[in-house]
Each structure stands twice: as structure tokens, then as C-alpha cells.
CSV table of C-alpha atoms and ligand atoms in Angstrom, one decimal:
chain,number,residue,atom,x,y,z
A,1,MET,CA,19.1,-2.8,-12.7
A,2,ASN,CA,20.3,-6.4,-12.3
A,3,THR,CA,19.5,-8.2,-15.5
A,4,ASN,CA,21.6,-11.2,-14.6
A,5,GLU,CA,19.5,-11.8,-11.6
A,6,THR,CA,16.3,-11.6,-13.7
A,7,GLN,CA,17.8,-14.2,-16.0
A,8,ARG,CA,18.7,-16.4,-13.1
A,9,GLN,CA,15.2,-16.3,-11.7
A,10,TYR,CA,13.6,-17.2,-15.0
A,11,GLU,CA,15.8,-20.3,-14.9
A,12,TYR,CA,14.4,-21.2,-11.5
A,13,MET,CA,10.9,-20.6,-12.8
A,14,GLU,CA,11.6,-23.2,-15.6
A,15,LYS,CA,12.8,-25.6,-12.9
A,16,ALA,CA,9.9,-25.0,-10.7
A,17,LYS,CA,7.5,-25.5,-13.6
A,18,GLY,CA,8.9,-29.0,-14.0
A,19,TYR,CA,8.3,-29.8,-10.3
A,20,VAL,CA,4.8,-28.4,-10.4
A,21,LYS,CA,3.9,-30.3,-13.5
A,22,ALA,CA,5.3,-33.6,-12.1
A,23,LYS,CA,3.4,-33.2,-8.9
A,24,SER,CA,0.1,-32.3,-10.6
A,25,GLU,CA,0.5,-35.4,-12.9
A,26,GLU,CA,1.1,-37.5,-9.8
A,27,LEU,CA,-2.1,-36.2,-8.2
A,28,GLY,CA,-4.1,-36.1,-11.4
A,29,ARG,CA,-5.2,-32.5,-10.8
A,30,PRO,CA,-3.8,-29.0,-11.1
A,31,LEU,CA,-2.0,-27.5,-8.1
A,32,THR,CA,-3.7,-24.5,-6.7
A,33,TYR,CA,-2.5,-21.3,-4.9
A,34,CYS,CA,-3.8,-18.5,-2.8
A,35,VAL,CA,-2.0,-15.2,-2.0
A,36,THR,CA,-3.2,-13.4,1.0
A,37,THR,CA,-2.1,-9.8,1.5
A,38,PHE,CA,-1.9,-7.7,4.7
A,39,GLY,CA,-0.9,-4.1,4.9
A,40,CYS,CA,-0.4,-1.3,2.4
A,41,GLN,CA,-0.4,-0.7,-1.3
A,42,MET,CA,3.3,-1.7,-1.5
A,43,ASN,CA,2.4,-5.1,-0.2
A,44,ALA,CA,-0.6,-5.3,-2.6
A,45,ARG,CA,1.8,-4.6,-5.5
A,46,ASP,CA,4.3,-7.2,-4.2
A,47,SER,CA,1.6,-9.7,-4.0
A,48,GLU,CA,0.9,-9.2,-7.7
A,49,LYS,CA,4.6,-10.1,-8.2
A,50,LEU,CA,4.2,-13.3,-6.1
A,51,THR,CA,1.0,-14.2,-8.1
A,52,GLY,CA,2.8,-13.6,-11.4
A,53,ILE,CA,5.5,-16.1,-10.5
A,54,LEU,CA,3.0,-18.7,-9.2
A,55,GLU,CA,1.0,-18.4,-12.4
A,56,GLU,CA,4.1,-18.6,-14.5
A,57,ILE,CA,5.2,-21.9,-12.9
A,58,GLY,CA,1.9,-23.5,-13.4
A,59,TYR,CA,-0.2,-23.1,-10.2
A,60,VAL,CA,-3.9,-22.3,-10.7
A,61,ALA,CA,-5.7,-19.7,-8.5
A,62,ALA,CA,-7.9,-21.2,-5.7
A,63,GLU,CA,-11.1,-19.8,-4.3
A,64,ASP,CA,-9.8,-19.7,-0.8
A,65,GLU,CA,-6.9,-20.8,1.5
A,66,LYS,CA,-7.6,-24.5,1.1
A,67,ALA,CA,-5.0,-24.5,-1.6
A,68,ASP,CA,-1.8,-26.4,-2.3
A,69,PHE,CA,0.3,-23.3,-2.0
A,70,VAL,CA,-0.7,-20.5,0.4
A,71,ILE,CA,1.4,-17.5,1.0
A,72,TYR,CA,0.8,-14.7,3.5
A,73,ASN,CA,2.4,-11.4,2.5
A,74,THR,CA,2.5,-9.8,6.0
A,75,CYS,CA,2.5,-6.3,7.6
A,76,THR,CA,3.8,-5.3,10.9
A,77,VAL,CA,3.1,-1.6,11.1
A,78,ARG,CA,0.8,-2.1,14.1
A,79,GLU,CA,0.6,-5.0,16.5
A,80,ASN,CA,-2.9,-6.0,15.3
A,81,ALA,CA,-1.6,-6.8,11.8
A,82,ASN,CA,0.9,-9.2,13.5
A,83,LEU,CA,-1.7,-10.9,15.7
A,84,ARG,CA,-4.0,-11.6,12.8
A,85,VAL,CA,-1.2,-13.5,11.0
A,86,TYR,CA,-0.5,-15.8,14.0
A,87,GLY,CA,-4.3,-16.4,14.4
A,88,ARG,CA,-4.7,-17.4,10.8
A,89,LEU,CA,-1.6,-19.6,10.7
A,90,GLY,CA,-3.4,-21.8,13.2
A,91,VAL,CA,-6.3,-22.3,10.7
A,92,LEU,CA,-3.8,-23.0,7.9
A,93,HIS,CA,-2.2,-25.7,10.0
A,94,GLY,CA,-5.6,-27.4,10.2
A,95,TYR,CA,-5.8,-27.4,6.4
A,96,LYS,CA,-2.3,-28.7,6.1
A,97,LYS,CA,-3.1,-31.7,8.2
A,98,LYS,CA,-5.8,-32.6,5.7
A,99,ASN,CA,-3.6,-31.9,2.6
A,100,PRO,CA,-0.1,-33.2,3.1
A,101,ASN,CA,0.9,-31.6,-0.3
A,102,MET,CA,0.2,-28.2,1.1
A,103,THR,CA,3.0,-25.6,1.1
A,104,ILE,CA,2.8,-22.6,3.5
A,105,ALA,CA,5.0,-19.6,2.8
A,106,LEU,CA,5.4,-16.3,4.7
A,107,CYS,CA,6.9,-13.1,3.4
A,108,GLY,CA,6.7,-9.4,3.8
A,109,CYS,CA,7.5,-6.9,6.5
A,110,MET,CA,6.8,-9.1,9.6
A,111,MET,CA,9.5,-11.5,8.4
A,112,GLN,CA,12.1,-8.8,8.7
A,113,GLU,CA,11.8,-8.9,12.5
A,114,PRO,CA,14.2,-11.4,13.9
A,115,GLU,CA,11.9,-12.2,16.9
A,116,VAL,CA,9.1,-13.2,14.5
A,117,VAL,CA,11.3,-15.6,12.6
A,118,GLU,CA,12.6,-17.1,15.9
A,119,LYS,CA,9.0,-17.6,17.1
A,120,LEU,CA,8.0,-19.3,13.8
A,121,LYS,CA,11.1,-21.5,13.9
A,122,LYS,CA,10.2,-22.6,17.4
A,123,SER,CA,6.4,-22.9,17.4
A,124,TYR,CA,5.2,-22.9,13.8
A,125,ARG,CA,7.3,-25.7,12.3
A,126,PHE,CA,4.6,-26.4,9.7
A,127,VAL,CA,5.6,-23.3,7.8
A,128,ASP,CA,7.7,-24.3,4.7
A,129,ILE,CA,9.1,-21.1,3.3
A,130,ILE,CA,10.0,-17.8,5.0
A,131,PHE,CA,11.5,-14.8,3.2
A,132,GLY,CA,11.5,-11.0,3.6
A,133,THR,CA,10.9,-7.8,1.7
A,134,HIS,CA,14.4,-7.4,0.2
A,135,ASN,CA,14.6,-10.7,-1.7
A,136,ILE,CA,11.0,-11.1,-2.9
A,137,PHE,CA,12.5,-11.5,-6.4
A,138,LYS,CA,13.9,-14.8,-5.3
A,139,PHE,CA,10.5,-16.4,-4.8
A,140,ALA,CA,10.9,-18.9,-7.7
A,141,GLU,CA,14.3,-19.9,-6.4
A,142,LEU,CA,12.9,-20.5,-2.9
A,143,ILE,CA,10.0,-22.6,-4.3
A,144,VAL,CA,12.6,-24.8,-6.1
A,145,ARG,CA,14.6,-25.1,-2.8
A,146,ASN,CA,11.4,-26.2,-1.1
A,147,PHE,CA,10.8,-28.9,-3.7
A,148,GLU,CA,14.4,-30.1,-3.3
A,149,GLU,CA,15.2,-29.7,0.4
A,150,LYS,CA,13.8,-31.0,3.6
A,151,GLY,CA,12.9,-28.6,6.4
A,152,MET,CA,12.0,-25.0,6.5
A,153,VAL,CA,13.5,-22.8,3.8
A,154,ILE,CA,14.4,-19.5,5.4
A,155,ASP,CA,16.1,-16.6,3.5
A,156,ILE,CA,16.0,-13.1,5.1
A,157,TRP,CA,18.2,-10.2,4.0
A,158,LYS,CA,18.9,-7.3,6.3
A,159,ASP,CA,18.9,-4.7,3.6
A,160,THR,CA,19.7,-4.4,-0.1
A,161,GLN,CA,20.8,-2.0,-2.9
A,162,GLU,CA,19.4,-4.3,-5.6
A,163,ILE,CA,16.4,-3.6,-7.7
A,164,VAL,CA,15.5,-6.6,-9.9
A,165,GLU,CA,13.2,-5.6,-12.8
A,166,ASP,CA,11.1,-7.4,-15.4
A,167,LEU,CA,9.8,-10.4,-13.5
A,168,PRO,CA,6.3,-11.7,-14.1
A,169,ILE,CA,3.4,-9.7,-12.6
A,170,GLU,CA,-0.2,-10.7,-12.5
A,171,ARG,CA,-2.4,-7.6,-12.0
A,172,LYS,CA,-5.5,-7.7,-9.8
A,173,TYR,CA,-7.3,-5.1,-12.0
A,174,SER,CA,-7.0,-4.9,-15.8
A,175,PHE,CA,-7.4,-1.1,-16.0
A,176,LYS,CA,-5.4,0.2,-13.1
A,177,SER,CA,-2.1,-0.7,-11.5
A,178,GLY,CA,0.3,0.3,-8.8
A,179,VAL,CA,3.8,1.1,-9.9
A,180,ASN,CA,6.7,1.2,-7.5
A,181,ILE,CA,8.8,4.3,-8.0
A,182,MET,CA,10.9,3.8,-4.9
A,183,PHE,CA,11.5,1.4,-2.1
A,184,GLY,CA,12.3,1.8,1.6
A,185,CYS,CA,12.3,4.8,3.8
A,186,ASN,CA,14.9,7.0,5.4
A,187,ASN,CA,12.7,9.1,7.7
A,188,PHE,CA,12.7,7.1,10.9
A,189,CYS,CA,9.5,8.7,12.4
A,190,SER,CA,10.0,7.6,16.0
A,191,TYR,CA,6.9,5.4,16.1
A,192,CYS,CA,7.3,3.6,12.8
A,193,ILE,CA,8.8,0.3,12.0
A,194,VAL,CA,8.8,0.6,8.2
A,195,PRO,CA,12.4,1.9,7.8
A,196,TYR,CA,13.6,-1.2,9.7
A,197,VAL,CA,11.7,-3.7,7.7
A,198,ARG,CA,11.8,-2.0,4.3
A,199,GLY,CA,15.4,-0.8,4.4
A,200,ARG,CA,16.9,2.4,3.0
A,201,GLU,CA,15.4,4.6,0.3
A,202,ARG,CA,16.1,3.5,-3.3
A,203,SER,CA,14.6,5.1,-6.3
A,204,ARG,CA,14.0,3.2,-9.6
A,205,ASN,CA,15.4,4.7,-12.7
A,206,PRO,CA,12.9,6.9,-14.5
A,207,GLU,CA,13.5,5.0,-17.8
A,208,ASP,CA,12.4,1.8,-16.1
A,209,ILE,CA,9.3,3.4,-14.5
A,210,ILE,CA,8.3,4.9,-17.8
A,211,ALA,CA,8.9,1.7,-19.8
A,212,GLU,CA,6.8,-0.2,-17.2
A,213,ILE,CA,3.9,2.3,-17.5
A,214,LYS,CA,4.0,2.2,-21.3
A,215,LYS,CA,3.8,-1.5,-21.2
A,216,LEU,CA,0.9,-1.3,-18.7
A,217,VAL,CA,-1.0,1.2,-20.9
A,218,ALA,CA,-0.5,-1.1,-24.0
A,219,ASP,CA,-2.1,-3.8,-21.9
A,220,GLY,CA,-5.2,-1.7,-21.1
A,221,VAL,CA,-4.2,0.2,-18.0
A,222,VAL,CA,-5.6,3.8,-17.8
A,223,GLU,CA,-4.7,4.7,-14.2
A,224,VAL,CA,-1.5,4.2,-12.3
A,225,MET,CA,-0.8,4.7,-8.7
A,226,LEU,CA,2.9,5.6,-8.1
A,227,LEU,CA,4.0,4.0,-4.9
A,228,GLY,CA,6.6,5.0,-2.3
A,229,GLN,CA,6.8,5.6,1.4
A,230,ASN,CA,7.7,9.2,0.7
A,231,VAL,CA,7.3,10.0,-3.1
A,232,ASN,CA,8.3,13.6,-2.5
A,233,SER,CA,11.9,12.5,-2.0
A,234,TYR,CA,12.0,10.5,-5.2
A,235,GLY,CA,15.1,10.7,-7.3
A,236,LYS,CA,17.5,12.2,-4.8
A,237,ASN,CA,19.8,9.2,-4.8
A,238,LEU,CA,19.7,8.6,-8.5
A,239,GLU,CA,22.9,8.8,-10.6
A,240,ASN,CA,21.2,11.7,-12.4
A,241,PRO,CA,19.0,13.2,-9.7
A,242,MET,CA,15.5,14.1,-10.7
A,243,THR,CA,12.6,15.5,-8.7
A,244,PHE,CA,9.2,13.8,-8.2
A,245,ALA,CA,7.5,16.6,-10.1
A,246,GLN,CA,9.8,16.1,-13.0
A,247,LEU,CA,9.0,12.4,-13.0
A,248,LEU,CA,5.3,13.2,-13.0
A,249,GLN,CA,5.7,15.5,-16.0
A,250,GLU,CA,7.5,12.7,-17.9
A,251,ILE,CA,4.7,10.2,-17.0
A,252,GLU,CA,2.1,12.7,-18.0
A,253,LYS,CA,3.4,12.5,-21.6
A,254,ILE,CA,2.6,8.8,-21.9
A,255,GLU,CA,-0.1,8.6,-24.5
A,256,GLY,CA,-3.2,6.6,-23.5
A,257,LEU,CA,-2.6,7.0,-19.8
A,258,GLU,CA,-5.5,8.9,-18.4
A,259,ARG,CA,-5.0,9.2,-14.7
A,260,ILE,CA,-2.0,9.4,-12.3
A,261,ARG,CA,-2.2,8.9,-8.6
A,262,PHE,CA,0.5,8.6,-6.0
A,263,MET,CA,1.1,7.9,-2.4
A,264,THR,CA,2.4,8.7,0.1
A,265,SER,CA,3.5,12.4,0.3
A,266,HIS,CA,5.4,13.4,3.4
A,267,PRO,CA,4.5,17.0,4.2
A,268,LYS,CA,8.1,18.0,5.0
A,269,ASP,CA,9.2,17.3,1.4
A,270,LEU,CA,6.1,18.5,-0.6
A,271,SER,CA,7.5,21.1,-3.0
A,272,ASP,CA,6.0,24.1,-4.7
A,273,GLU,CA,7.1,22.5,-7.9
A,274,LEU,CA,4.8,19.5,-7.2
A,275,ILE,CA,1.8,21.7,-6.4
A,276,GLU,CA,2.4,23.6,-9.6
A,277,ALA,CA,2.7,20.3,-11.6
A,278,MET,CA,-0.5,19.1,-10.1
A,279,ALA,CA,-2.4,22.3,-10.8
A,280,ASN,CA,-1.2,22.3,-14.4
A,281,SER,CA,-1.7,18.6,-15.1
A,282,LYS,CA,-4.6,17.1,-17.0
A,283,LYS,CA,-3.8,13.6,-15.7
A,284,ILE,CA,-2.7,13.9,-12.1
A,285,CYS,CA,-5.7,13.2,-10.0
A,286,LYS,CA,-7.0,15.9,-7.7
A,287,HIS,CA,-6.3,14.0,-4.6
A,288,LEU,CA,-3.5,14.3,-2.0
A,289,HIS,CA,-2.9,11.9,0.9
A,290,LEU,CA,-1.0,14.1,3.3
A,291,PRO,CA,-0.4,12.2,6.6
A,292,LEU,CA,-0.7,14.6,9.6
A,293,GLN,CA,0.0,12.0,12.4
A,294,SER,CA,-0.5,14.7,15.0
A,295,GLY,CA,-1.6,18.3,15.2
A,296,SER,CA,0.6,19.2,18.1
A,297,SER,CA,4.0,20.7,17.3
A,298,GLN,CA,5.5,19.2,20.4
A,299,ILE,CA,4.3,15.7,19.6
A,300,LEU,CA,5.4,16.1,15.9
A,301,LYS,CA,8.8,17.0,17.1
A,302,VAL,CA,9.1,13.9,19.2
A,303,MET,CA,7.6,11.9,16.3
A,304,ASN,CA,10.6,13.2,14.2
A,305,ARG,CA,8.2,14.4,11.5
A,306,ARG,CA,10.2,17.5,10.8
A,307,TYR,CA,7.2,19.9,10.3
A,308,ASP,CA,5.0,21.6,12.9
A,309,LYS,CA,1.4,22.5,13.1
A,310,GLU,CA,1.8,25.9,11.5
A,311,LYS,CA,3.9,24.6,8.6
A,312,TYR,CA,1.4,21.9,7.9
A,313,LEU,CA,-1.6,24.3,7.9
A,314,ALA,CA,0.3,26.7,5.7
A,315,LEU,CA,1.1,23.9,3.3
A,316,VAL,CA,-2.6,22.9,3.1
A,317,GLU,CA,-3.6,26.5,2.5
A,318,LYS,CA,-1.2,26.8,-0.4
A,319,ILE,CA,-2.4,23.5,-1.9
A,320,LYS,CA,-6.1,24.5,-1.6
A,321,LYS,CA,-5.4,27.8,-3.2
A,322,ALA,CA,-3.6,26.3,-6.2
A,323,ILE,CA,-6.0,23.4,-6.6
A,324,PRO,CA,-9.4,24.4,-5.2
A,325,ASP,CA,-11.2,21.0,-5.8
A,326,ILE,CA,-8.5,18.9,-4.3
A,327,GLY,CA,-9.5,16.0,-2.1
A,328,LEU,CA,-7.4,15.8,1.0
A,329,THR,CA,-7.0,12.7,3.0
A,330,THR,CA,-4.7,11.9,5.9
A,331,ASP,CA,-3.4,9.5,8.6
A,332,ILE,CA,-3.6,10.4,12.3
A,333,ILE,CA,-2.2,8.6,15.3
A,334,VAL,CA,-3.8,9.0,18.7
A,335,GLY,CA,-2.1,8.2,22.0
A,336,PHE,CA,1.5,8.7,21.0
A,337,PRO,CA,3.7,8.6,24.2
A,338,GLY,CA,3.4,11.8,26.1
A,339,GLU,CA,0.3,13.1,24.3
A,340,THR,CA,-1.6,15.4,26.6
A,341,GLU,CA,-5.2,16.4,26.3
A,342,GLU,CA,-3.9,19.8,25.0
A,343,ASP,CA,-1.9,18.0,22.3
A,344,PHE,CA,-4.9,16.0,21.3
A,345,LEU,CA,-7.0,19.2,21.0
A,346,GLU,CA,-4.3,20.5,18.7
A,347,THR,CA,-5.0,17.5,16.5
A,348,MET,CA,-8.7,18.1,16.6
A,349,ASP,CA,-8.0,21.8,15.7
A,350,VAL,CA,-6.1,20.8,12.6
A,351,VAL,CA,-8.8,18.4,11.6
A,352,LYS,CA,-11.4,21.2,11.9
A,353,LYS,CA,-9.3,23.6,10.0
A,354,VAL,CA,-8.2,21.4,7.1
A,355,ARG,CA,-11.5,19.5,6.7
A,356,TYR,CA,-10.3,16.3,5.3
A,357,ASP,CA,-12.3,14.3,2.7
A,358,SER,CA,-11.4,11.3,4.8
A,359,ALA,CA,-8.9,10.3,7.4
A,360,PHE,CA,-7.5,7.0,8.6
A,361,THR,CA,-7.3,7.2,12.4
A,362,PHE,CA,-5.0,4.8,14.3
A,363,ILE,CA,-4.4,4.0,17.9
A,364,TYR,CA,-0.7,4.3,18.6
A,365,SER,CA,0.8,0.8,18.6
A,366,LYS,CA,4.2,0.1,20.3
A,367,ARG,CA,6.7,-1.4,17.8
A,368,THR,CA,9.7,-3.0,19.4
A,369,GLY,CA,12.9,-1.4,18.2
A,370,THR,CA,11.5,2.0,17.5
A,371,PRO,CA,12.5,5.0,19.7
A,372,ALA,CA,8.9,5.6,20.7
A,373,ALA,CA,8.6,2.1,22.2
A,374,ALA,CA,11.2,2.9,24.7
A,375,MET,CA,9.6,6.2,25.8
A,376,GLU,CA,8.3,6.1,29.4
A,377,ASN,CA,5.2,8.2,29.2
A,378,GLN,CA,2.9,5.7,27.3
A,379,ILE,CA,-0.7,6.7,27.5
A,380,PRO,CA,-3.3,4.5,29.3
A,381,GLU,CA,-5.7,2.6,27.1
A,382,ASP,CA,-8.9,4.2,28.4
A,383,VAL,CA,-7.6,7.7,27.7
A,384,VAL,CA,-6.5,6.7,24.2
A,385,LYS,CA,-9.8,5.1,23.5
A,386,ASP,CA,-11.8,8.2,24.6
A,387,ARG,CA,-9.6,10.4,22.4
A,388,PHE,CA,-9.9,8.0,19.5
A,389,ASP,CA,-13.7,8.0,19.6
A,390,ARG,CA,-13.9,11.8,19.8
A,391,LEU,CA,-11.5,12.1,16.8
A,392,LEU,CA,-13.3,9.5,14.8
A,393,LYS,CA,-16.7,11.3,15.3
A,394,GLU,CA,-15.2,14.6,14.2
A,395,VAL,CA,-13.5,13.1,11.2
A,396,GLN,CA,-16.6,11.4,10.1
A,397,THR,CA,-18.9,14.4,10.4
A,398,ILE,CA,-16.5,16.5,8.4
A,399,SER,CA,-15.9,13.8,5.8
A,400,GLN,CA,-19.7,13.6,5.2
A,401,GLU,CA,-19.9,17.4,4.8
A,402,MET,CA,-16.9,17.5,2.5
A,403,THR,CA,-18.1,14.6,0.3
A,404,ALA,CA,-21.5,16.4,-0.2
A,405,ARG,CA,-19.8,19.5,-1.7
A,406,PHE,CA,-20.0,18.1,-5.2
A,407,GLU,CA,-23.6,17.1,-5.1
A,408,GLY,CA,-25.4,18.1,-8.3
A,409,THR,CA,-22.3,18.4,-10.4
A,410,VAL,CA,-21.1,16.2,-13.3
A,411,GLN,CA,-17.8,14.4,-12.8
A,412,GLU,CA,-15.6,12.1,-14.7
A,413,VAL,CA,-15.6,8.7,-13.1
A,414,LEU,CA,-13.5,5.7,-13.7
A,415,VAL,CA,-15.7,2.6,-13.4
A,416,GLU,CA,-14.0,0.0,-11.2
A,417,ASP,CA,-16.4,-2.7,-10.4
A,418,ILE,CA,-19.9,-4.0,-10.2
A,419,ASN,CA,-21.5,-2.8,-6.9
A,420,ASP,CA,-21.0,-5.2,-4.1
A,421,HIS,CA,-24.6,-5.1,-2.9
A,422,ASN,CA,-26.6,-4.4,-6.1
A,423,ALA,CA,-25.6,-6.0,-9.4
A,424,ASP,CA,-27.5,-3.3,-11.4
A,425,LEU,CA,-25.1,-0.7,-10.2
A,426,VAL,CA,-21.4,-0.1,-10.9
A,427,THR,CA,-18.9,1.6,-8.6
A,428,GLY,CA,-16.5,4.2,-9.8
A,429,ARG,CA,-14.0,6.7,-8.5
A,430,MET,CA,-13.8,10.4,-9.2
A,431,SER,CA,-10.5,12.2,-9.7
A,432,ASN,CA,-10.6,13.3,-6.0
A,433,ASN,CA,-11.0,9.7,-4.9
A,434,HIS,CA,-14.7,9.9,-3.9
A,435,LEU,CA,-16.8,6.9,-4.8
A,436,VAL,CA,-20.0,7.0,-6.9
A,437,HIS,CA,-22.5,4.2,-7.5
A,438,PHE,CA,-24.7,4.4,-10.6
A,439,PRO,CA,-26.7,2.2,-12.9
A,440,GLY,CA,-24.4,0.3,-15.3
A,441,ASP,CA,-23.0,-3.0,-16.3
A,442,ALA,CA,-19.7,-4.9,-16.5
A,443,SER,CA,-18.9,-3.7,-20.0
A,444,MET,CA,-18.2,-0.2,-18.5
A,445,ILE,CA,-15.5,-1.5,-16.1
A,446,GLY,CA,-12.2,0.3,-16.9
A,447,LYS,CA,-13.9,3.2,-18.8
A,448,ILE,CA,-14.0,6.8,-17.8
A,449,VAL,CA,-17.6,8.2,-18.0
A,450,LYS,CA,-19.4,11.4,-17.1
A,451,VAL,CA,-21.7,11.0,-14.2
A,452,HIS,CA,-24.2,13.3,-12.6
A,453,LEU,CA,-23.9,13.2,-8.8
A,454,ASP,CA,-27.6,12.9,-7.9
A,455,GLU,CA,-27.3,12.5,-4.2
A,456,CYS,CA,-24.6,12.3,-1.5
A,457,LYS,CA,-25.2,9.4,0.9
A,458,GLY,CA,-22.6,10.2,3.5
A,459,PHE,CA,-19.3,8.8,2.3
A,460,TYR,CA,-20.4,8.2,-1.3
A,461,TYR,CA,-22.7,9.3,-4.1
A,462,ILE,CA,-25.6,7.8,-6.0
A,463,GLY,CA,-25.3,9.1,-9.6
A,464,SER,CA,-26.5,8.7,-13.1
A,465,ILE,CA,-24.6,8.5,-16.3
A,466,VAL,CA,-24.7,11.5,-18.6
A,467,GLU,CA,-25.1,10.7,-22.2
A,468,GLU,CA,-22.7,12.6,-24.5
B,1,SAH,N1,5.0,6.5,4.7
B,1,SAH,C1,3.8,6.9,5.1
B,1,SAH,C2,3.1,6.0,6.1
B,1,SAH,C3,3.3,4.5,6.0
B,1,SAH,S1,2.6,3.6,7.4
B,1,SAH,C4,3.9,8.3,5.7
B,1,SAH,O1,4.9,8.7,6.2
B,1,SAH,O2,2.9,8.9,5.7
B,1,SAH,C5,0.9,4.1,7.3
B,1,SAH,C6,0.3,4.8,8.5
B,1,SAH,O3,0.4,3.9,9.6
B,1,SAH,C7,1.1,6.0,9.0
B,1,SAH,O4,0.8,7.2,8.3
B,1,SAH,C8,0.8,6.1,10.4
B,1,SAH,O5,-0.4,6.9,10.6
B,1,SAH,C9,0.4,4.7,10.8
B,1,SAH,N2,1.4,4.1,11.7
B,1,SAH,C10,2.7,3.8,11.5
B,1,SAH,N3,3.3,3.4,12.6
B,1,SAH,C11,2.3,3.3,13.6
B,1,SAH,C12,2.3,2.9,14.9
B,1,SAH,N4,3.3,2.4,15.5
B,1,SAH,N5,1.1,2.9,15.6
B,1,SAH,C13,0.0,3.4,15.0
B,1,SAH,N6,-0.1,3.8,13.7
B,1,SAH,C14,1.1,3.8,13.0
B,2,SF4,FE1,7.1,5.4,8.6
B,2,SF4,FE2,7.7,7.9,8.6
B,2,SF4,FE3,8.8,6.4,6.8
B,2,SF4,FE4,6.2,7.0,6.7
B,2,SF4,S1,7.9,8.4,6.5
B,2,SF4,S2,7.1,5.0,6.4
B,2,SF4,S3,5.6,7.0,8.8
B,2,SF4,S4,9.1,6.3,9.0
B,3,F3S,FE1,2.8,-2.8,6.6
B,3,F3S,FE2,5.1,-3.1,5.4
B,3,F3S,FE3,3.2,-1.6,4.3
B,3,F3S,S1,4.7,-2.9,7.6
B,3,F3S,S2,2.1,-0.8,6.0
B,3,F3S,S3,3.1,-3.7,4.7
B,3,F3S,S4,5.4,-1.3,4.3
């Protein structure tokens, strides 16, 4: 860990604090901020780090993007994510014309693509600060530079070995938190841009992870989500190597911590040791997100996933046998280059055999620079759309049937929020990740309660609390 760098950044925060204070005195009002997050849970956690720094230096949260400091933490995993950012930047430009004090910052995975930065430099001159995924810890320093310099502040690193710990973090939820256990990815699945924009795999030291979780628990957190692109390869590159299952067992010992989740598990690296650790644990949630991507062994090979249909199905069987109530979820890509109708039917076959509790289905998106983007046999849009619709229908039917399997039972539920549509209800999550809505109030948020699952309503339950 680089403690000098942490120290340096705290000095920048002090400096930034001075600038923010002066500006807000000049304007006679507090300066406001808004952090908008695209993409996955890694980005969500990174955004909590951005928010922590903005709060630390004196910005106040705004209701919306009509704020003095707006930052987009971007995603580029599919083209859609990219297009949304450009679209919304136009809107931000309009706000900036009305508020000359406005600062617009962009960071995250999209910024690691040189073409994106070129385009921003050319056609989006109103953006003030641009940085990437490897130097997010420098946020305070870049804010200071923006106060002191004219023109765009751009700082993108190609890769890094550094892990800078102990900077401010402002959590979105008081009772649950993401915890990075590793950064980057070494797998290079042929369709995926993540290894190019997140760099090589680096694991955090177990002591740092455990210290962070202990601190979180002392601060009221009962559930952690351990984050990594491939948590099953955790610890391989540490000075004292350690497996993911061993890390879980250490985290399990933390008193006051009630639930442990993690994502994502690459099927090729899921060990028997992990299955056993899950089966024997009181805290590890009975949920596994196990991305399939495709059910065709041929496509999986070209995807560079390094498992085949049979190996995946055998793994699922083993998991279900060891942990009968497990909730299984997945990611599936439709329309990968060269996918034939037979390949697609193999995917449908796996879906029918595994019976996922839920599945994220994606239309293949061509990402410049990945091997798959250069493949010749790209699939026509109408064929992909037809397959996507058929898959979605199957996935949803099974998901409803799978959700219903716990109807009538009593389950432990972590209350997360007041229900979006009915303020007399609260929404909570079961260990297997299913959602339950039941009568309750805000005082229950963050508590684990026993709930009777009265009725399954498709993808969720209506329940009632069981008095102890
Ligand atoms: N590390 C995780 C996935 C991270 S990206 C894993 O290996 O499972 C999240 C999901 O986005 C992937 O599981 C994949 O289904 C999807 N995805 C990634 N690249 C994609 C692309 N080019 N087109 C469509 N979907 C993609
Ligand atoms: Fe992308 Fe594959 Fe790495 Fe997941 S494991 S982030 S899909 S390259
Ligand atoms: Fe997107 Fe980056 Fe996550 S590309 S999915 S935000 S790692």
C-alpha cells in the first residue's frame, strides 16, 4: 500500500477545501455536487470514493445535475453505455451555459479509450477534468489543478501497480457496502473491453480488506459485497498467496458482520474449496452469480472462456448438490460473431437445465480493440433480436417459477428500503438475493428480520413479518 500517496492526497484535499470555501463565500452559497454512475458495482464503489472526496473538501450534495460540480463515472462495456454519456453531456453543456461556475468532470472506463479522449478534446471542450480508472485516487489533486489552471485537465494512466488505501469514502447505504478485493482482469474474454480499461489483475492485501470491513462493521454495516472481475482468482499474485475461500473464512470471523456476498465468479476458477466454504458458512449468502455467456462449447472456445458446456453444467450440479437452496444468476450474450442457430439452442438448453433465478441477457456489442470486433462473421441485427427475444422469454418464465419455490416459507430478510411504490411497505433481500416486500417502516432499514413469504408475484414476494 502506498501511504505516502494517501498523505499527498490529503494535502490536496486541504488545498481544495480552501478553494471551495473561497468560491462559496464569493457566491454567498454552498457549492453543490452530483456524481452520476454508469456501469457495474465496481463503478458504484468508485463513485463512493469520488463522493467521499467531494464531501471532504466542502461540496454539498445536489438533488440533480444542475450542480456546481458534476462528474460522470462512465462505463464502456457495451456501446449503449457510451452513447448515453455523449447524449447526456449535451444536456450538461446547456446547464453550464447558465452556470458559469459549473465544473464538468469525466472518469471511469470510457476514459481509458484513447479515441474517446480525442473526441472529447475535439468536440466537447466544455469538459473541465478527465481522468481514468487507474488514478481515481488523484481526484483531489485534479480538482486543485482545475482551480489553478486554465483549460482541460487531462490525466489518464495506461495501467498501474499501485493500490492507494484509506482515502475518504461516502457510502450510499448505511448498512451495506461494496468492498474491493481486487482490481483489473487478466482473462481477456475475446468480446470484452474490461481488461483493456481496468488493467491487470491486482489483489488487495487481506489485512487491508479485513481492516476495512471491521471499520465498516463498527460503522453499522451488516452486509458486504466483495468486488472483483474474477474473485475466484483472488490472492494469486500476493506476496503470500491466499485463495478466495481462505479470504472468505477470515472475513467470516469478523464479529458483527452478518452477511457476505461477492461478485463475479468466473466458472473456470470456481474451486471445490469455495463450494465447501459456502456450504459450511453461516454468513456467506446462498447466491452465486455465475456468468455463462454462451451454452455452446464452440462459441465459448472462441470467446476464450476456458470452460465448455459440459464443464459448466457439471459445476452447477456440484454446487446445487452442496448448497440445495442456492440462488443462481448469470450473464448471457446473444449474437457473438459466428453464433449459429444450433449454438443459440445450446444456450437455451443450458438455461433450461440450470434454471437460473434470474439472468442478465445482453446483445453482443462490438468493442473496438477486442479480438471479437475483428471477427468477420458478425451476426445480422434481425437474427440477434429474434434470438434475444426467445432467450428473454425463456429466462423470464423460468425465473418466475424459480422465485416461487420458496412461497410459504419463513426467510431471513435484510430490510433495505421503503418500497418505491407504497410507503407502507419495506423492501428487503433474502440470502439468495430474492426480493420481498412487506408491511414495515423506516426504523427497520438495515435490520435482518424473519419474514413469511405469503405470495410470489413473479419476480418478487409479498410477505409478512414473523414476530419472534
Ligand atoms: N467479470 C465478469 C463480467 C464483467 S462485464 C465476468 O467475467 O463474468 C459484465 C457482463 O457484460 C459480462 O458478463 C458479459 O455478459 C457482458 N458483456 C461484456 N462485454 C460485452 C460485449 N462486448 N457485448 C455484450 N455484452 C458484454
Ligand atoms: Fe471481461 Fe472476461 Fe474479464 Fe469478465 S472475466 S471482465 S468478461 S474479460
Ligand atoms: Fe463498465 Fe467498467 Fe464495470 S466498463 S461494467 S464500469 S468495469
